[in-house]
Coordinates of C-alpha atoms in Angstrom, one line a residue:
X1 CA 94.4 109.6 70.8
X2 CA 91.6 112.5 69.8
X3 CA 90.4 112.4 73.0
X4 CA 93.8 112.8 74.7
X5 CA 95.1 115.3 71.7
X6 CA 92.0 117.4 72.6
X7 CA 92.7 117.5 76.6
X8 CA 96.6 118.4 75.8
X9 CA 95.2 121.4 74.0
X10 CA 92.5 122.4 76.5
X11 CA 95.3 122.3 79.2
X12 CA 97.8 124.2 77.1
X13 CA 95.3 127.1 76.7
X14 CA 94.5 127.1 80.3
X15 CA 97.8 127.1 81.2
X16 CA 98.4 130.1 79.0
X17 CA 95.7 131.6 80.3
X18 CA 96.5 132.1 83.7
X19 CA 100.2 133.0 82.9
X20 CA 98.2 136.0 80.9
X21 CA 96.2 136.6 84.1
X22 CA 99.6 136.4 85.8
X23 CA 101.6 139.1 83.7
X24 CA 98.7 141.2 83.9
X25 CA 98.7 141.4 87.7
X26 CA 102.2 141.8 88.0
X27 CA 102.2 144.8 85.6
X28 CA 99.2 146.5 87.3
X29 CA 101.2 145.5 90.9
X30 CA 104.4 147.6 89.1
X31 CA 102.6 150.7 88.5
X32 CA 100.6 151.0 91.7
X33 CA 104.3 150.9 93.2
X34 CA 105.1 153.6 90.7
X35 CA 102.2 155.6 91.9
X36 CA 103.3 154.8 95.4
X37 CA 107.0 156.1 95.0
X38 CA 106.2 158.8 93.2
X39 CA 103.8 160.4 95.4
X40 CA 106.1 159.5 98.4
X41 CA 108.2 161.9 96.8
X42 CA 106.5 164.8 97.3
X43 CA 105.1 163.9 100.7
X44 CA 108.3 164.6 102.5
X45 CA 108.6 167.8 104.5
X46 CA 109.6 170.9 102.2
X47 CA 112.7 172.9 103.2
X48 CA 111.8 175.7 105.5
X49 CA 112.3 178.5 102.8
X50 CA 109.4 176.7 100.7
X51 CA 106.2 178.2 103.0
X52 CA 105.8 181.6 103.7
X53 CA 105.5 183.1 107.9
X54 CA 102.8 185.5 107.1
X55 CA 101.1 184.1 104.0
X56 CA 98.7 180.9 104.0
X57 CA 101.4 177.8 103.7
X58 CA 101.7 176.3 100.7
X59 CA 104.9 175.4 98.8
X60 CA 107.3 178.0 97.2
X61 CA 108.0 177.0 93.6
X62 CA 111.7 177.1 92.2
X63 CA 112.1 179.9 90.5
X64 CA 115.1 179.5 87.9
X65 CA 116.0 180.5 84.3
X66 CA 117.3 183.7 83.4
X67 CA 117.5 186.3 86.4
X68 CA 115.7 189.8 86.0
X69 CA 117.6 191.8 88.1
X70 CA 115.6 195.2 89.6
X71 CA 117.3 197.6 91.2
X72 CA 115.8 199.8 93.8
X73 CA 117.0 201.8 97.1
X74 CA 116.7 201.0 100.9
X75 CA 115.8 204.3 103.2
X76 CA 115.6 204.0 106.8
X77 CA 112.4 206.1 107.3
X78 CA 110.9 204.9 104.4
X79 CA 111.7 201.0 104.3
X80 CA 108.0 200.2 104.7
X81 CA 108.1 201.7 101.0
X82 CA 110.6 199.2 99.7
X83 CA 108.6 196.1 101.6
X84 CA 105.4 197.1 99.8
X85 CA 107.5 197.2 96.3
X86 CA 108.9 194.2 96.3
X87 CA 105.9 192.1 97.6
X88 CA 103.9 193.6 94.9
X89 CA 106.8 192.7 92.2
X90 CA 107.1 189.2 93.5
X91 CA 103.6 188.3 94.0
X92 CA 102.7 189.6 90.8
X93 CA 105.3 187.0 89.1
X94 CA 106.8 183.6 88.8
X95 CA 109.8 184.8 87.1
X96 CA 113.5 184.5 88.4
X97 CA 113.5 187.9 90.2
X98 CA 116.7 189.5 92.2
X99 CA 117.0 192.5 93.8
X100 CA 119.8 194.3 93.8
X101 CA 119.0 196.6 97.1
X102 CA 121.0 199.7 97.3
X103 CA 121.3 201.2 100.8
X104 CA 123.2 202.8 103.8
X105 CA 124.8 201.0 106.2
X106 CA 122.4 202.1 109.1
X107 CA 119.6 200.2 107.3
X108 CA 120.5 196.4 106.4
X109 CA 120.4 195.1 109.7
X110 CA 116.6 196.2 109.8
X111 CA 115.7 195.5 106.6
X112 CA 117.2 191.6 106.9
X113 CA 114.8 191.3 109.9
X114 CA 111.5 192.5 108.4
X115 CA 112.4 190.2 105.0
X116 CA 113.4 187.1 107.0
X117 CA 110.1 187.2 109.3
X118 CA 107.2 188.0 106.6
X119 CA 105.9 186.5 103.2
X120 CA 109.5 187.3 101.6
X121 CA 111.7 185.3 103.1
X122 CA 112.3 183.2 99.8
X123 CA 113.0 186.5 98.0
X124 CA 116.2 186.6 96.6
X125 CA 118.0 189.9 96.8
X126 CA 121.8 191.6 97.8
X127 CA 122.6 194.3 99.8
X128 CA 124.8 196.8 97.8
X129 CA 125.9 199.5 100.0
X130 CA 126.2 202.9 98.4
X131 CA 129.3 205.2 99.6
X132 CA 128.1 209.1 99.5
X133 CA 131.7 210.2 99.2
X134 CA 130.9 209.0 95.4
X135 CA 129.1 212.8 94.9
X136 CA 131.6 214.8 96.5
X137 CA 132.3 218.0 94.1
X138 CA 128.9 216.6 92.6
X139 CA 126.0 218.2 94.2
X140 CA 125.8 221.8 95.4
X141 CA 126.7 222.6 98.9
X142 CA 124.7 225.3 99.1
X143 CA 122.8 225.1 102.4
X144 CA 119.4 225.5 101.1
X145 CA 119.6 222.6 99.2
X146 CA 121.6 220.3 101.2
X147 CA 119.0 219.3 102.3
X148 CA 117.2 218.4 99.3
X149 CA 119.9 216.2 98.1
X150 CA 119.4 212.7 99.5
X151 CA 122.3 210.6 97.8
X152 CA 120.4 207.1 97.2
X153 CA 118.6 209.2 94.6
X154 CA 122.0 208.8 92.4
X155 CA 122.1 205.3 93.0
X156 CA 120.2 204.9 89.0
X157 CA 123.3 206.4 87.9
X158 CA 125.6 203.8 88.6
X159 CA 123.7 200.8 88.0
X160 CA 126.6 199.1 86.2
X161 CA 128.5 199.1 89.8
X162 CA 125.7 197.5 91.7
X163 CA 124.6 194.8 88.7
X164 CA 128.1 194.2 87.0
X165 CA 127.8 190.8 85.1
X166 CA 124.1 191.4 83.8
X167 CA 122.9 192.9 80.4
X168 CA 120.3 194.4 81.2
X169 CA 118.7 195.9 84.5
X170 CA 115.2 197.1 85.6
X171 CA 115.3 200.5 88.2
X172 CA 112.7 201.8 90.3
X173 CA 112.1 204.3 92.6
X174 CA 110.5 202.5 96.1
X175 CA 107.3 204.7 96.3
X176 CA 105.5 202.1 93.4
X177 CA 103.3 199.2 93.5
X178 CA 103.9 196.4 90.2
X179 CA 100.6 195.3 89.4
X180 CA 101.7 193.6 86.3
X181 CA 104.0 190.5 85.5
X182 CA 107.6 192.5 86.1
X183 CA 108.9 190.5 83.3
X184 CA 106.8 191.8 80.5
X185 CA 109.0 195.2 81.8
X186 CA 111.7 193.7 81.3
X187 CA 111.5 192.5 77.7
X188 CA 110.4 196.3 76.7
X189 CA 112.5 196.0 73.5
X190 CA 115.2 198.8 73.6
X191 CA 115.9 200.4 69.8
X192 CA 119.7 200.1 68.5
X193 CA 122.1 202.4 70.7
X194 CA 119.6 203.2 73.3
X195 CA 120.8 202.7 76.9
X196 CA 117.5 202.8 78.2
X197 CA 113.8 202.9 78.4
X198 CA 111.7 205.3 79.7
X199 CA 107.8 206.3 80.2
X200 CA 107.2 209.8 78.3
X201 CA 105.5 212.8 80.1
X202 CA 103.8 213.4 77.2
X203 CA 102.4 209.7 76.6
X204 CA 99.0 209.8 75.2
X205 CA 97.6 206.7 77.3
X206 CA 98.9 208.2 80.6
X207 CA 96.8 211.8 79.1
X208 CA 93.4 209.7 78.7
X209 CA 93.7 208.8 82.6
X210 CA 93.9 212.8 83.8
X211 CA 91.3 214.8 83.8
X212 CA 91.6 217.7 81.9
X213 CA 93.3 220.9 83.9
X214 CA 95.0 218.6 86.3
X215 CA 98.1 218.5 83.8
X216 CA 101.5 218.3 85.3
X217 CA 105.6 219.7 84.1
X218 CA 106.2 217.5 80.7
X219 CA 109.0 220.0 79.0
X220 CA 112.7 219.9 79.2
X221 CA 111.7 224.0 80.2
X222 CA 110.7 223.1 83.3
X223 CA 113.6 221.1 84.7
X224 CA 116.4 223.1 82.9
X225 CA 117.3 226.6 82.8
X226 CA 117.6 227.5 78.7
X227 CA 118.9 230.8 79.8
X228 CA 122.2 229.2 80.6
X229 CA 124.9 229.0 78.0
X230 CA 125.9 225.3 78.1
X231 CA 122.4 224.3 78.1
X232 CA 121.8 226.6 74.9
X233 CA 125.1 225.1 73.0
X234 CA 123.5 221.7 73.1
X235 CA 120.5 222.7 70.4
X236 CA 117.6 220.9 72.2
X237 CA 114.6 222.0 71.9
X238 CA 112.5 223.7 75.2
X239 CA 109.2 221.9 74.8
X240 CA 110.7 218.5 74.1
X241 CA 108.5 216.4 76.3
X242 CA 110.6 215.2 79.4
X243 CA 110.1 211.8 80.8
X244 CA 110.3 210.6 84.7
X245 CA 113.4 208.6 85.5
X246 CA 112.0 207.0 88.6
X247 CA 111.0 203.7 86.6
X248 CA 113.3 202.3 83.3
X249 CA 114.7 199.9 82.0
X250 CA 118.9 199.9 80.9
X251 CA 120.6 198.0 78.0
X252 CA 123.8 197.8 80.5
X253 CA 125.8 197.1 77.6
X254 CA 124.9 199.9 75.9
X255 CA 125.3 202.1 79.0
X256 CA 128.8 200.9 79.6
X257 CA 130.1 201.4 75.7
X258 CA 128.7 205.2 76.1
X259 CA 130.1 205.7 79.6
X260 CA 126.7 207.2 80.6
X261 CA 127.7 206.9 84.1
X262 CA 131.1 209.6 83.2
X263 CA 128.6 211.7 81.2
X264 CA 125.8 211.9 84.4
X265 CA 128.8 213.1 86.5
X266 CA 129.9 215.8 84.0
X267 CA 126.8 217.5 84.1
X268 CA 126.3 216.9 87.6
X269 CA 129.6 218.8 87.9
X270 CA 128.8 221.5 85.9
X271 CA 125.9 222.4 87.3
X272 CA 127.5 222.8 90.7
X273 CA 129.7 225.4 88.8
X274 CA 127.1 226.9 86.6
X275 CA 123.8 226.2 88.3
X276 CA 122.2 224.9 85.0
X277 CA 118.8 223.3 86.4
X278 CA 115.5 225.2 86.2
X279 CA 114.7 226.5 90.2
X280 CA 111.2 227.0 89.8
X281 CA 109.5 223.8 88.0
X282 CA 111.9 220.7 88.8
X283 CA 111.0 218.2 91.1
X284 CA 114.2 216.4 90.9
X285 CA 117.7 217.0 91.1
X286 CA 118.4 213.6 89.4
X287 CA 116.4 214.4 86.4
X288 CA 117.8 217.2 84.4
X289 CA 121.2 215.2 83.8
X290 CA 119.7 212.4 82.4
X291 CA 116.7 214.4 80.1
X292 CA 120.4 216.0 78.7
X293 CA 122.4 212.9 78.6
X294 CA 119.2 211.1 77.2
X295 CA 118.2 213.1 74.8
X296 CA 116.2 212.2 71.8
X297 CA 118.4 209.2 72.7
X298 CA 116.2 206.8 74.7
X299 CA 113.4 204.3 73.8
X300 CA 109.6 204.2 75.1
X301 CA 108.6 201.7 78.1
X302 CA 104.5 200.8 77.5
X303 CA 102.8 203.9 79.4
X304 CA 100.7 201.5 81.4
X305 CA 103.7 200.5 83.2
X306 CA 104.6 203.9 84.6
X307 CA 101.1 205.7 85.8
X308 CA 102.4 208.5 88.2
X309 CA 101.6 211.5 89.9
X310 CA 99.5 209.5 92.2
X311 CA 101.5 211.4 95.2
X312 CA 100.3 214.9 94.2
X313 CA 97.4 217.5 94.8
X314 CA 94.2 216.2 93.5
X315 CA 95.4 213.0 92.5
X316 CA 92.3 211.2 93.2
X317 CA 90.5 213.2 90.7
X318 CA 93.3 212.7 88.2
X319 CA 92.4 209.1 87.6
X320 CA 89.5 207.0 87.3
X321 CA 89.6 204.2 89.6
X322 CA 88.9 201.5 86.5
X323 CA 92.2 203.1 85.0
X324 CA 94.0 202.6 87.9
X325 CA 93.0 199.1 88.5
X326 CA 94.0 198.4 85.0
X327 CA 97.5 200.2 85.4
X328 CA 100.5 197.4 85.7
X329 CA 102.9 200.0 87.6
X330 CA 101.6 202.9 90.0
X331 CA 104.0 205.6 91.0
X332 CA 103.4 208.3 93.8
X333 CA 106.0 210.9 92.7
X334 CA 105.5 213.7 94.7
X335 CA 104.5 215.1 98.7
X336 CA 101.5 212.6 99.4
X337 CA 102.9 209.3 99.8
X338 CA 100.8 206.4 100.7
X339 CA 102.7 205.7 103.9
X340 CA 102.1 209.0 104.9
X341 CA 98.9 211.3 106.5
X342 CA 97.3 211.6 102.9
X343 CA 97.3 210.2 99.5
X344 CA 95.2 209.0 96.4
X345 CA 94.9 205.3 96.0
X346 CA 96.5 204.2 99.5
X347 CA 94.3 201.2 99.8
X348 CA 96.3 199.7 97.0
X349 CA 99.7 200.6 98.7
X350 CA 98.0 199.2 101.9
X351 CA 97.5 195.7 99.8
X352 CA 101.1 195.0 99.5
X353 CA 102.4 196.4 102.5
X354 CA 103.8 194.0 105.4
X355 CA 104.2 195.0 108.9
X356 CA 107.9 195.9 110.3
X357 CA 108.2 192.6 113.0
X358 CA 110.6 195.2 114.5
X359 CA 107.9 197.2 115.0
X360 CA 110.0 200.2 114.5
X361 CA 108.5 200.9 111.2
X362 CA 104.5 202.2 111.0
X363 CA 102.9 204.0 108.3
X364 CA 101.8 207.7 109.9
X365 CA 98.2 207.2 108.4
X366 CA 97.7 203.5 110.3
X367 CA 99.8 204.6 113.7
X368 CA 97.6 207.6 114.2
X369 CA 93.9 206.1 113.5
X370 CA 94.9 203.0 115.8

């Protein structure tokens, strides 16, 4: 009876031995098929929006959460402008970007082209068209400077009519290149009752760039004429430092409650009537209404996000190529643009830019050394 008691329990433990070897197998079979599915998963073929024409292929990640909406105009003889932009912005970052294009009607055709056949084809964006009957009895007919007046440069004005629903906006002028992460713009915190953000003239980090003597306008003096009575009834100062509206950030909200849009158009108005904006320093017949209706009123976006003047005289020797390399936003206010025969920095610009598949589009620099 030992004998048999013993091989009952030597048979017992075998037999629970292999049913461990068993259970063992089977669970090592279960996640190999795991492994399996899940990497079948992602072997299937990617929608066609997920690789890029023009870049090297690889797979476009989802870009979701909250949108960051940038607006920025479309110009037919300066598109190339707005293709460089908004490669730079979206390469630069992985955030949920949309652009709200502004333009004419001659220009979407052309521009859908050039964005469906290069490296932003997964961009998202809307074309807003922009009606210049908007500035009629707002801009000075004056022949002389007819011409000067190019109405997508009010497009900033109305940003609550091309980005309705959203809080808060981004704007920027289409002769920049975003070196940075475009969402660390937008979360530039925005003091209580401000309706926007912008880059002082007078910013000291912007000052340790230029060289001395290569200074540029920075007073209210220069873009407004103080000899004018309605500009002396408002009690601001001359040498107040000015700042450059061609990159800022809006609280929409905020802008909406103070109908900033009604108070541009006032002074736009008014200055048709009573000529009220300096004629011998301003660069910009968009600035001067909103240094008045921003005044002492706006907050400050980080300097490095707004380096500028790159499209004047002797901008190469304003900044040292280390400072520029280390700016998150360059701007090339001014004649030279990088597009064009001459300017500082165009290598950068050349970076970003994407040849028109239209071929109607060609930098003047590149067409004429080719």
């Amino acid at each position: 009876m030992t004998l048999r008691r013993v091989n009952v329990v030597i048979l017992v433990l075998i037999a629970v031995a292999f049913l461990i070897i068993v259970h063992r197998n089977l669970i090592n079979l279960n996640d190999f098929l795991r492994r399996e599915g899940s990497d079948s998963a992602h072997v299937g073929l990617p929608h066609e929006s997920e690789f890029d024409i023009e870049a090297p292929r690889r797979f476009e990640v989802a870009r979701v959460g909250r949108e960051i909406p940038v607006v920025i105009t479309a110009v037919e003889e300066r598109l190339g402008a707005l293709i460089a932009a908004m490669n730079s912005i979206y390469s630069n970052s992985k955030s949920n970007i949309v652009f709200h294009i502004v333009t004419m009607n001659d220009t979407v055709e052309h521009l859908k082209a050039w964005l469906s056949k290069t490296a932003l084809k997964a961009v998202k964006y809307k074309m807003l068209p922009f009606d210049p009957r908007i500035l009629e009895g707002k801009v000075s007919k004056n022949p002389q400077e007819t011409e000067a007046v190019k109405p997508l440069t009010f497009a900033r004005f109305y940003l609550p009519v091309f980005v309705p629903d959203a809080e808060k906006a981004i704007y920027m002028d289409d002769d920049v290149i975003v070196q940075g992460d475009i969402e660390e713009l937008y979360n530039t915190p925005l003091k209580a009752g401000h309706a926007a953000a912008f880059s002082d003239d007078c910013d000291s980090t912007a000052a340790k760039g230029i060289v001395r003597g290569a200074g540029s306008q920075k007073n209210y003096i220069g873009f407004l004429d103080f000899k004018k009575e309605s500009i002396r009834k408002l009690g601001m100062r001359a040498n107040t430092c000015s700042f450059n509206p061609g990159v800022f950030v809006a609280n929409l909200t905020e802008w909406k409650q103070q109908n900033i849009t009604k108070q541009l158009e006032k002074w736009m108005e008014l200055n048709v009537v009573e000529d009220l904006y300096s004629r011998t320093l301003a660069g910009s017949i968009t600035t001067p209404p909103l240094l008045i209706v921003f005044y002492k009123q706006h907050s400050n976006i980080d300097p490095m996000w707004h380096i500028r003047h790159l499209g004047s005289v002797a901008a190469g020797n304003r900044y040292s190529s280390q400072f520029i390399k280390a700016a998150k936003l360059l701007h090339w206010n001014g004649h030279y643009k990088p597009w064009g025969r001459a300017s500082a920095f165009s290598e950068i610009w050349d970076k970003w830019y994407l040849p028109d598949p239209t071929g109607q589009f060609h930098p003047i620099r590149r067409h004429t050394e080719d």
